[in-house]
Short mmCIF file of C-alpha atoms in Angstrom, two decimals:
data_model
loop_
_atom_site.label_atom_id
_atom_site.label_comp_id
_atom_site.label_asym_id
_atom_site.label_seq_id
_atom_site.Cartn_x
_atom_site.Cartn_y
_atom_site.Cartn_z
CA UNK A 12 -81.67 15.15 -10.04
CA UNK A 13 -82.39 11.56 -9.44
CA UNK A 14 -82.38 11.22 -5.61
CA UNK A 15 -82.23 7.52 -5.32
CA UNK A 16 -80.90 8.10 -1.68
CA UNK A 17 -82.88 10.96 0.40
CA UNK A 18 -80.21 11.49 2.81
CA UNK A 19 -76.79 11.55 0.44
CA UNK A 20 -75.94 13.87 -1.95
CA UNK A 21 -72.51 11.85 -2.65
CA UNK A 22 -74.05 8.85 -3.43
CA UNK A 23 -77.16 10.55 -5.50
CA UNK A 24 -74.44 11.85 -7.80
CA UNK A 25 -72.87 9.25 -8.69
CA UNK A 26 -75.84 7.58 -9.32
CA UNK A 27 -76.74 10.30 -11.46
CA UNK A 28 -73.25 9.77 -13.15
CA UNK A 29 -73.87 6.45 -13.93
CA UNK A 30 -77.07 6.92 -15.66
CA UNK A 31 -75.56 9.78 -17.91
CA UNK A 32 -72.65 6.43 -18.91
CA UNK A 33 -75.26 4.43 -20.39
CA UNK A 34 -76.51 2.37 -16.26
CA UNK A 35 -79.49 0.55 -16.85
CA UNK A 36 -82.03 1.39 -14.49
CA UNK A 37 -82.92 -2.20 -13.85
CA UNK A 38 -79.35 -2.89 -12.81
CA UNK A 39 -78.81 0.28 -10.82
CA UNK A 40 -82.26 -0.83 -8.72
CA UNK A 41 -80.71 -4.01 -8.22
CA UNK A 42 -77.45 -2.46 -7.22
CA UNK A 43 -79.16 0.23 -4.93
CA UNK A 44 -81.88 -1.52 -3.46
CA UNK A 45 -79.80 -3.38 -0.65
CA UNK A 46 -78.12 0.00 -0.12
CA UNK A 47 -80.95 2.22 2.01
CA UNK A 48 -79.41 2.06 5.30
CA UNK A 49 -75.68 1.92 4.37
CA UNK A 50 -76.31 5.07 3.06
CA UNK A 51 -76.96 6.76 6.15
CA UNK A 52 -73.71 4.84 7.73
CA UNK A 53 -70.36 6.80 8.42
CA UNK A 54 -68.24 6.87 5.36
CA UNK A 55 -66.05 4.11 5.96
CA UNK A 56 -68.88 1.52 6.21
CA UNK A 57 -71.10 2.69 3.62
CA UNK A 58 -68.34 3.09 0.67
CA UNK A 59 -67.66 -0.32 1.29
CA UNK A 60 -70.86 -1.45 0.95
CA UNK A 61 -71.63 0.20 -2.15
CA UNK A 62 -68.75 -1.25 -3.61
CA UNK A 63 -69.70 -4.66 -2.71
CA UNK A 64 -73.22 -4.28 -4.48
CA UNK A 65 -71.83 -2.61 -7.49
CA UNK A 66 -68.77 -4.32 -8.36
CA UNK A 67 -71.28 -8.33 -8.02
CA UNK A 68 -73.32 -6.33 -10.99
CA UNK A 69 -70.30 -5.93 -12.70
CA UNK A 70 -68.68 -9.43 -12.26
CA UNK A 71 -71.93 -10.73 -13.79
CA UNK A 72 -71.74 -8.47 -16.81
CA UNK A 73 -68.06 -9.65 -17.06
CA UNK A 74 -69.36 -12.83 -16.46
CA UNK A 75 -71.95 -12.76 -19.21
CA UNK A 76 -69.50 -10.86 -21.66
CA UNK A 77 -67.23 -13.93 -21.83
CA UNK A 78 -70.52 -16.27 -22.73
CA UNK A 79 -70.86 -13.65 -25.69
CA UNK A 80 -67.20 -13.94 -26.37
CA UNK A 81 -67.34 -17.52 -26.54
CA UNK A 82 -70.14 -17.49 -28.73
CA UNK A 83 -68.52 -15.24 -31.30
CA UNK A 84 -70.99 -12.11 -30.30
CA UNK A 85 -68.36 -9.31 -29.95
CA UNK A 86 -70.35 -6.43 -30.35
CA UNK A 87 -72.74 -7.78 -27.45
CA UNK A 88 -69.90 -8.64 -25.62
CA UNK A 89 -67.73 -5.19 -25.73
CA UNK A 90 -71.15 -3.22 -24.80
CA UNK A 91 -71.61 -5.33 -21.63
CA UNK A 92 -67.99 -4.64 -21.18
CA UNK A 93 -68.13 -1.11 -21.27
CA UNK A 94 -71.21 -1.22 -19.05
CA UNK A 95 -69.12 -3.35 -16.32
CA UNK A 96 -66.55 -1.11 -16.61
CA UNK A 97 -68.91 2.39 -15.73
CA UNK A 98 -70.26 -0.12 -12.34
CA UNK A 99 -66.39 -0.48 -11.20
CA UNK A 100 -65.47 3.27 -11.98
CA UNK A 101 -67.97 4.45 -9.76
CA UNK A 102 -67.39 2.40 -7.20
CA UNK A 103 -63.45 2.73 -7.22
CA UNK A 104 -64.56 6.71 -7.73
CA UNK A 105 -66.35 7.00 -3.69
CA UNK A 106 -63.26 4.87 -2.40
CA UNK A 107 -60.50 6.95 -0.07
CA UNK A 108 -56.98 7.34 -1.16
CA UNK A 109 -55.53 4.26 0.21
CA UNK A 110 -57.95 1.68 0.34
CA UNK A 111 -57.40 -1.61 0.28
CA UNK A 112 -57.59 -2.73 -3.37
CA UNK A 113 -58.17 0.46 -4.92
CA UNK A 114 -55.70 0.63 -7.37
CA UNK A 115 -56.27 -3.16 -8.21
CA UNK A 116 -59.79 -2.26 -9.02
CA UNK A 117 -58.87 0.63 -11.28
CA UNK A 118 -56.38 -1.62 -13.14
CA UNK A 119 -59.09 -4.12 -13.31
CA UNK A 120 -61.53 -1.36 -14.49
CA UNK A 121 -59.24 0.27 -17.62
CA UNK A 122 -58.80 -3.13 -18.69
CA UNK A 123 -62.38 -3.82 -18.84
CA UNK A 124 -62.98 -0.42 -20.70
CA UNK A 125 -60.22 -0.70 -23.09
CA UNK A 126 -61.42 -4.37 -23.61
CA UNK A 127 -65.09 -3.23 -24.26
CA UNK A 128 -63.92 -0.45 -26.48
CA UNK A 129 -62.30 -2.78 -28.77
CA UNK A 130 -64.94 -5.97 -28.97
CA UNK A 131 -67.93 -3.30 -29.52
CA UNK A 132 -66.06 -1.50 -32.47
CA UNK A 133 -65.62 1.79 -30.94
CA UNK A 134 -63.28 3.93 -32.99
CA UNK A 135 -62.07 5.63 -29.73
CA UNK A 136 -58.38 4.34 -28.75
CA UNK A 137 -56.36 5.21 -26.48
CA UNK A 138 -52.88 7.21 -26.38
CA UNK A 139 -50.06 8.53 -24.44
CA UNK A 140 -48.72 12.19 -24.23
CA UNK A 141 -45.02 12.57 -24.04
CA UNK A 142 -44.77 14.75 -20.38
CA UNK A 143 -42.27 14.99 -17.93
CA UNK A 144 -39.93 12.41 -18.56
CA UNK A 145 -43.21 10.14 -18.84
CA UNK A 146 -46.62 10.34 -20.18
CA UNK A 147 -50.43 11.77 -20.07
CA UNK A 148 -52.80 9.26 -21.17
CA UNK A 149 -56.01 10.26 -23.30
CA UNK A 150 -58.85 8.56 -25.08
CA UNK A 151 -58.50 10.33 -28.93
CA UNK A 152 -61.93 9.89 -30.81
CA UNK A 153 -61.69 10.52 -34.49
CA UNK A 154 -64.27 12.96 -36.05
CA UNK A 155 -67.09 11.30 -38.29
CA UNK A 156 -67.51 12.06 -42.30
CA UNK A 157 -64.60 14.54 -42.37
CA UNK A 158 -61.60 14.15 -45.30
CA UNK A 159 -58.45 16.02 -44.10
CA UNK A 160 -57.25 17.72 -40.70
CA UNK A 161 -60.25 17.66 -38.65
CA UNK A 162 -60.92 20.50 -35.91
CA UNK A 163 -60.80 18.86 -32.56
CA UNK A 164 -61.87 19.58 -29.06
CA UNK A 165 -59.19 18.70 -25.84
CA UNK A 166 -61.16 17.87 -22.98
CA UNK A 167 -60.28 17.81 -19.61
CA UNK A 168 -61.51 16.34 -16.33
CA UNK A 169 -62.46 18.07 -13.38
CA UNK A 170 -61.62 17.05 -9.51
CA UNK A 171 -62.77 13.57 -9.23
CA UNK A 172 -63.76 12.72 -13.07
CA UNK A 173 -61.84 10.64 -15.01
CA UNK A 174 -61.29 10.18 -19.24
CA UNK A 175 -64.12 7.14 -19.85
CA UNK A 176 -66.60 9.14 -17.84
CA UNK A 177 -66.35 12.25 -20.13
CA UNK A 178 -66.62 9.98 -23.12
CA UNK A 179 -69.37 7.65 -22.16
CA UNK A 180 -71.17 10.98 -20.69
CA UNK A 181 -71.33 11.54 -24.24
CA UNK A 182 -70.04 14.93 -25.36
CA UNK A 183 -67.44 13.24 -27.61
CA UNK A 184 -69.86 11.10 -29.61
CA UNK A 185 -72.08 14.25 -29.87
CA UNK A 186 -68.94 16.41 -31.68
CA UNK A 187 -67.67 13.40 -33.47
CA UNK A 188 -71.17 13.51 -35.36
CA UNK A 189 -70.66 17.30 -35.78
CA UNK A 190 -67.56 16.86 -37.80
CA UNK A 191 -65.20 17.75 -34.57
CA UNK A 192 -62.41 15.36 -32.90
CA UNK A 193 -62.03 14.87 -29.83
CA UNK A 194 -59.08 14.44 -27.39
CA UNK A 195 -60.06 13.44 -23.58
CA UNK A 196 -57.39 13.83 -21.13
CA UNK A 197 -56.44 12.01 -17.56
CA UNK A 198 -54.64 15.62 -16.57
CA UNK A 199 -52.01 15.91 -13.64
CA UNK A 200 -54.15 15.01 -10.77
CA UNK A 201 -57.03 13.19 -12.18
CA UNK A 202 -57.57 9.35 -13.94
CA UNK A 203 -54.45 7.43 -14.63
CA UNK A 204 -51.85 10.47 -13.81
CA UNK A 205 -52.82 10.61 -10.51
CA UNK A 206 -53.63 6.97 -9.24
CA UNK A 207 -50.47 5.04 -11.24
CA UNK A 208 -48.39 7.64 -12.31
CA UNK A 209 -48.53 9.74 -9.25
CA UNK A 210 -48.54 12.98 -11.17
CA UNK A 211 -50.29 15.58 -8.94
CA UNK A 212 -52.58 18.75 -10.15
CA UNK A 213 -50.72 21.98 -10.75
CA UNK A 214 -52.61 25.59 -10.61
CA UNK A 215 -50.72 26.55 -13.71
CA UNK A 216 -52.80 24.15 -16.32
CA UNK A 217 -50.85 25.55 -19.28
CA UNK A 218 -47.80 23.75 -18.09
CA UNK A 219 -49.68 20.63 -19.24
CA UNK A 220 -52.15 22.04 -21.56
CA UNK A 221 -48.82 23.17 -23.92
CA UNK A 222 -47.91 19.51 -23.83
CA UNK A 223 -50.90 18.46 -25.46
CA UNK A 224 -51.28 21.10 -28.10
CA UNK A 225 -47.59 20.16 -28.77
CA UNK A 226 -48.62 16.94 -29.44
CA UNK A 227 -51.48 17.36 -31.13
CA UNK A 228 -49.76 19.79 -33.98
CA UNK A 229 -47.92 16.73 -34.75
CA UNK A 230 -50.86 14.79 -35.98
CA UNK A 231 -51.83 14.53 -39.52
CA UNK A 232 -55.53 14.17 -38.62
CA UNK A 233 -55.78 17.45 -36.62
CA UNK A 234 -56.17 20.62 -37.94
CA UNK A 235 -53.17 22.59 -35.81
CA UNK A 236 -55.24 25.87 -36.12
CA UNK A 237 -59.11 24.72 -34.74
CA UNK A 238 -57.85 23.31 -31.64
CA UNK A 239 -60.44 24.34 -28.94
CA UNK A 240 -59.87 23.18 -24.70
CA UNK A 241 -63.27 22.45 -22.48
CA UNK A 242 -63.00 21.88 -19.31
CA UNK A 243 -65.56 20.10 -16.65
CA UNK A 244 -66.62 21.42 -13.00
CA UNK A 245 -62.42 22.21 -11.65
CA UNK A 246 -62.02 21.70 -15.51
CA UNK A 247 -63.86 25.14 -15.37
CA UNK A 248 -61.04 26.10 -13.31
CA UNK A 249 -57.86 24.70 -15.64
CA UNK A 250 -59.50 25.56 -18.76
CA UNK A 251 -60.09 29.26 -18.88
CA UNK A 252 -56.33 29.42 -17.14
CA UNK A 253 -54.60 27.30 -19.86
CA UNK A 254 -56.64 28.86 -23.00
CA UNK A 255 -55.40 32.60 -21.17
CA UNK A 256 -51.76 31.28 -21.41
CA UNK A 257 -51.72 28.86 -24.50
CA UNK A 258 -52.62 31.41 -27.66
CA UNK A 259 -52.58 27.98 -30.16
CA UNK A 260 -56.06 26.92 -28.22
CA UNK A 261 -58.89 28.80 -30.83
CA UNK A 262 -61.84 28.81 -28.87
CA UNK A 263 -62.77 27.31 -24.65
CA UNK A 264 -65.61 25.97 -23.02
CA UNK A 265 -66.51 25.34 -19.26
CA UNK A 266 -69.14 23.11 -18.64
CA UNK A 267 -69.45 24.28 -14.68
CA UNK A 268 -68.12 27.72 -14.11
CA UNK A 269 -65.21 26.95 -11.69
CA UNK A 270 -63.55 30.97 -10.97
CA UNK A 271 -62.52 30.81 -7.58
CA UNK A 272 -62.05 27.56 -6.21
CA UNK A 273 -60.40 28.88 -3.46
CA UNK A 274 -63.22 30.61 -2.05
CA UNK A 275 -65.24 27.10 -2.56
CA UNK A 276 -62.80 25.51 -0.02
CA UNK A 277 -62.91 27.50 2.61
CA UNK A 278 -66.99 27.76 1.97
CA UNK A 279 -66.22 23.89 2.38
CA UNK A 280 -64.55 24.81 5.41
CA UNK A 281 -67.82 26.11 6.90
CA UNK A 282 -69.91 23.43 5.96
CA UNK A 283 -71.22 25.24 2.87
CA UNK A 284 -71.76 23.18 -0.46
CA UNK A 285 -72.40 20.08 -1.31
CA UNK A 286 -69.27 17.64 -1.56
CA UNK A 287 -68.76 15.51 -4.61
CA UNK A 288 -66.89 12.21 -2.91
CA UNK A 289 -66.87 11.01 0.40
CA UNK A 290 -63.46 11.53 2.60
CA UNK A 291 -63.19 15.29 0.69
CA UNK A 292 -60.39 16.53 2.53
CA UNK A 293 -57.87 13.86 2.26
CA UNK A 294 -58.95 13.32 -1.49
CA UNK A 295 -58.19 17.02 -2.13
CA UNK A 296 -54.76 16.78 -0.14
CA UNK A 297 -54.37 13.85 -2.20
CA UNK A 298 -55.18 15.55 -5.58
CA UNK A 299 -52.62 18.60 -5.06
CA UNK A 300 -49.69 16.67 -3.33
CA UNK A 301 -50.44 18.31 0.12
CA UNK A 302 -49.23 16.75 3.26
CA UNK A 303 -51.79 18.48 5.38
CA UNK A 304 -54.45 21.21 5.50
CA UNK A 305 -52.10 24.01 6.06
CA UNK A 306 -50.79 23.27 2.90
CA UNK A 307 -53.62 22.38 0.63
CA UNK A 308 -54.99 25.64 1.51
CA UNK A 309 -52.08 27.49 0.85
CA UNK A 310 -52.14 25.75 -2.50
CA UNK A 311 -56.02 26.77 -2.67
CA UNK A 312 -55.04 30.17 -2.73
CA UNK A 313 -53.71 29.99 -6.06
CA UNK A 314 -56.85 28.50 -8.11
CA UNK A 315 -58.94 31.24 -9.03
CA UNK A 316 -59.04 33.10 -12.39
CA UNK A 317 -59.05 37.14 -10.94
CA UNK A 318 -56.95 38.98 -13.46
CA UNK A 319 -56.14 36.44 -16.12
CA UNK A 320 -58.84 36.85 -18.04
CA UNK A 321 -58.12 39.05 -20.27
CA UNK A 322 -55.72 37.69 -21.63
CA UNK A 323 -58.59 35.39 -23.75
CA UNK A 324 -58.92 36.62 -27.52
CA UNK A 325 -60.77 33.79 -28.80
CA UNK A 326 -64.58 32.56 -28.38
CA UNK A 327 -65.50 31.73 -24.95
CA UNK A 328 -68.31 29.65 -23.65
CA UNK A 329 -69.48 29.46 -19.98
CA UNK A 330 -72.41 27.50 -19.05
CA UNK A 331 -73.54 26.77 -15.84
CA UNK A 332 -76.42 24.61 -14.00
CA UNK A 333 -78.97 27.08 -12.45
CA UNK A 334 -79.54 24.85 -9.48
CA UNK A 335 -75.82 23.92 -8.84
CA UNK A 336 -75.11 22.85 -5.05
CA UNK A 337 -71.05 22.63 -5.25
CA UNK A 338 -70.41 26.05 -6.81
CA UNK A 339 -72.62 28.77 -7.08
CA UNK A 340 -73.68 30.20 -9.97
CA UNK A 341 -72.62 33.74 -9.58
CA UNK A 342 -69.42 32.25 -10.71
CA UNK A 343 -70.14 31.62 -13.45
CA UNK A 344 -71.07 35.47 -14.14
CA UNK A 345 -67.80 36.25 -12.57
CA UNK A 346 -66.03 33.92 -15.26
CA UNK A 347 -68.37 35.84 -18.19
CA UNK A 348 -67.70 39.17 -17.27
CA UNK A 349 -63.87 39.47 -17.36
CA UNK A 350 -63.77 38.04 -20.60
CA UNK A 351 -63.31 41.48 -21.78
CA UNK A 352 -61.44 40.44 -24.89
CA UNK A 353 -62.83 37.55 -26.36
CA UNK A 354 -64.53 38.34 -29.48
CA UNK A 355 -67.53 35.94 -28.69
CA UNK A 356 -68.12 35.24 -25.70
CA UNK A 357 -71.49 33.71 -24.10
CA UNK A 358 -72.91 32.55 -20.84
CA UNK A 359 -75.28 30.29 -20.83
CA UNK A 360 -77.35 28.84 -17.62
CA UNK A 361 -78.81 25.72 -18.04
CA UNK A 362 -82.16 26.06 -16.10
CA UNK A 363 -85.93 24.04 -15.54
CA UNK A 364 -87.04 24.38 -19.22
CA UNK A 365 -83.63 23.08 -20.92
CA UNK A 366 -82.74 20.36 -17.91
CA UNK A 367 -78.98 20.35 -17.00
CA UNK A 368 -79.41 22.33 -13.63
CA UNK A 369 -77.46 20.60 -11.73
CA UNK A 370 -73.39 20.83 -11.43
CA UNK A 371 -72.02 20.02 -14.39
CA UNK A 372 -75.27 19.02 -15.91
CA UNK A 373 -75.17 15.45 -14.47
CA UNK A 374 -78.67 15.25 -13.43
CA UNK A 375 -79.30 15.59 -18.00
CA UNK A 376 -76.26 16.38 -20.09
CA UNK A 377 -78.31 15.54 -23.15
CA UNK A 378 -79.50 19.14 -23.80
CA UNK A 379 -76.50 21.11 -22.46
CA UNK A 380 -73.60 18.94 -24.32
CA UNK A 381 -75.91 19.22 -27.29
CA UNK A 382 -75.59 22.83 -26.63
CA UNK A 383 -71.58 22.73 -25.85
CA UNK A 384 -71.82 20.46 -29.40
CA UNK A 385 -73.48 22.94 -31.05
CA UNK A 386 -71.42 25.95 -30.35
CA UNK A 387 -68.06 24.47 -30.88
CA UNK A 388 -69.07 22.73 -34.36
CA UNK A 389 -69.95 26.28 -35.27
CA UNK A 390 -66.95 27.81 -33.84
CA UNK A 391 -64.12 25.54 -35.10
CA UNK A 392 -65.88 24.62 -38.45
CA UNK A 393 -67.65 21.55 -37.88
CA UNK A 394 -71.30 20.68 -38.78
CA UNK A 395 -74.72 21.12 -37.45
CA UNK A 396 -76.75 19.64 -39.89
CA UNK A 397 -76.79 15.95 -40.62
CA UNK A 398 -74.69 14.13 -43.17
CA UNK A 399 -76.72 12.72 -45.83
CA UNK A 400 -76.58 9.39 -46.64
CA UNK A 401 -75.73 8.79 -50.33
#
């Protein structure tokens, strides 16, 4: 883990976050350098002056984007774009429910993205997901050298992640080059559903996972029958759940073992763990619709994944970060072993020699979503092997 900051975990990962969306480590010393002593300041203080350092960085690559606009230099533009857009994410990402200006800068920040997408070329666009008398948005990212119904991978966010960090993390790209699609959801209580839609999480993920493979079946590039679900860190959580309840999903992968959340929360409680974003408790309350403690943990009570598990008969993957300070890795074994009826199942920990220890791999998700890659080309019928060029 890069530990730009000594003293904050919070702040170290999403620096580390950034880096894994393409940051340049020129601009993220520029960014971080003022930042030594705000780190160490209460919450309040120091969120805001992160923000303030970030979002300059990414008013000058907006800034220098529209001199490459003007000049007819898309491509340079878009990819400047997209890097402005990762600087405003994070920052709007350590902000507290409520801020001032929050939900301006995430407007501001999915029209920079969407923006970048389209000047650099990307073939990634964006769609909408008929639910609840309204909609789920997702990025959909086409799979590469593949004639006919592709397989495709739905991926889902975990408690503070949104859609354009799991694609410019990379995984996506990585399967799209194995012959797999890819379909990256803001689920209830994450990303767009939860900041302008006000769409809270729900324990019961295959009340919105069934949505999506709905939806899905009814596309002419997807092949209905190798539709696989991965989820990320609570995404290791809502995964597993909706692939035990959804039989359509053919394989699942957690990336970050997530079993018993509940038991991470009141660990939490007690000052045990690491927390991913400042002002935890009122973001969780905020996540889950709770008006106070008393009722968050009550809701808390119903995220774990004790006696659903074998209901999975398809390929499983678990993976895990050997050195992971949010949830502990035994977990992860938990998660493995009552996947009594899954005809493949594997655990994999991600540890020194392969890099990925961390949670979720964010200190190197090179090697691990390589891995992920890997196993769910060769489980839903993608590639491994390099197209060659004619």
């Amino acid at each position: 883990m890069f530990k730009y900051f000594p003293t904050n975990y919070v702040w170290n990962l999403s620096v580390n976050l950034s880096i894994e969306m393409g940051a340049r480590m020129g601009e993220i010393e520029e960014m971080c350098a003022p930042l030594q002593d705000a780190a160490k300041a209460p919450d309040a203080a120091g969120t805001q002056a992160f923000r303030e350092t970030w979002i300059h960085m990414a008013d000058k690559l907006v800034s220098l984007a529209d001199e490459d606009e003007a000049k007819g230099r898309l491509i340079s533009a878009g990819d400047k774009l997209i890097r402005a857009a990762n600087y405003m994410l994070t920052a709007e990402r350590l902000l507290a429910h409520g801020s001032e200006g929050r939900v301006a800068l995430y407007q501001r920040f999915l029209s920079t993205f969407e923006k970048g997408l389209a000047l650099s070329g990307s073939p990634c666009r964006r769609v909408e997901i008929p639910y609840e008398g309204t909609h789920l948005s997702a990025i959909y990212v086409p799979a590469e050298g593949v004639e006919g119904p592709a397989p495709l991978l739905v991926q889902v966010n975990g408690l503070d992640s949104t859609k354009e960090m799991k694609l410019l993390v990379g995984l996506p790209g990585w399967l799209a080059k194995r012959g797999v699609a890819s379909l990256i959801v803001d689920q209830p209580g994450t990303g767009e559903a939860l900041r302008l839609q006000g769409l809270t999480a729900r324990f019961d993920s295959e009340h919105w996972a069934s949505r999506v493979v709905d939806w899905l079946e009814g596309r002419p590039a997807v092949d209905p029958r190798r539709i696989g679900m991965e989820g990320v860190s609570l995404g290791g959580y809502y995964c597993p759940r909706a692939v035990a309840f959804e039989p359509r999903f053919a394989c699942g992968v957690v990336w970050g073992a997530n079993h018993d959340w509940r038991d991470v929360q009141k660990k939490r409680l007690a000052r045990e763990g690491n927390f991913p974003v400042p002002h935890y408790w009122s973001h969780v309350m905020w996540v889950w619709g709770a008006k106070d403690m008393d009722e968050f943990m009550q809701i808390a009570e119903n995220i774990h994944l004790n006696g659903i598990l074998d209901r999975i008969r398809v390929p499983f993957l678990v993976t895990h970060g050997e050195k992971d300070s949010q949830i502990p890795l035994r977990w992860a074994h938990a998660t493995y072993d009552q996947l009594v009826n899954s005809p493949r199942r594997e655990l994999k920990i991600f540890d020194e020699r392969t890099g990925g220890v961390q949670h979720s791999s964010f200190d190197n998700s090179a090697n691990a979503g390589a891995y992920i890659a890997d196993w769910v080309a060769e489980t839903l019928g993608g590639r491994t092997v390099a197209e060659q060029a004619a």
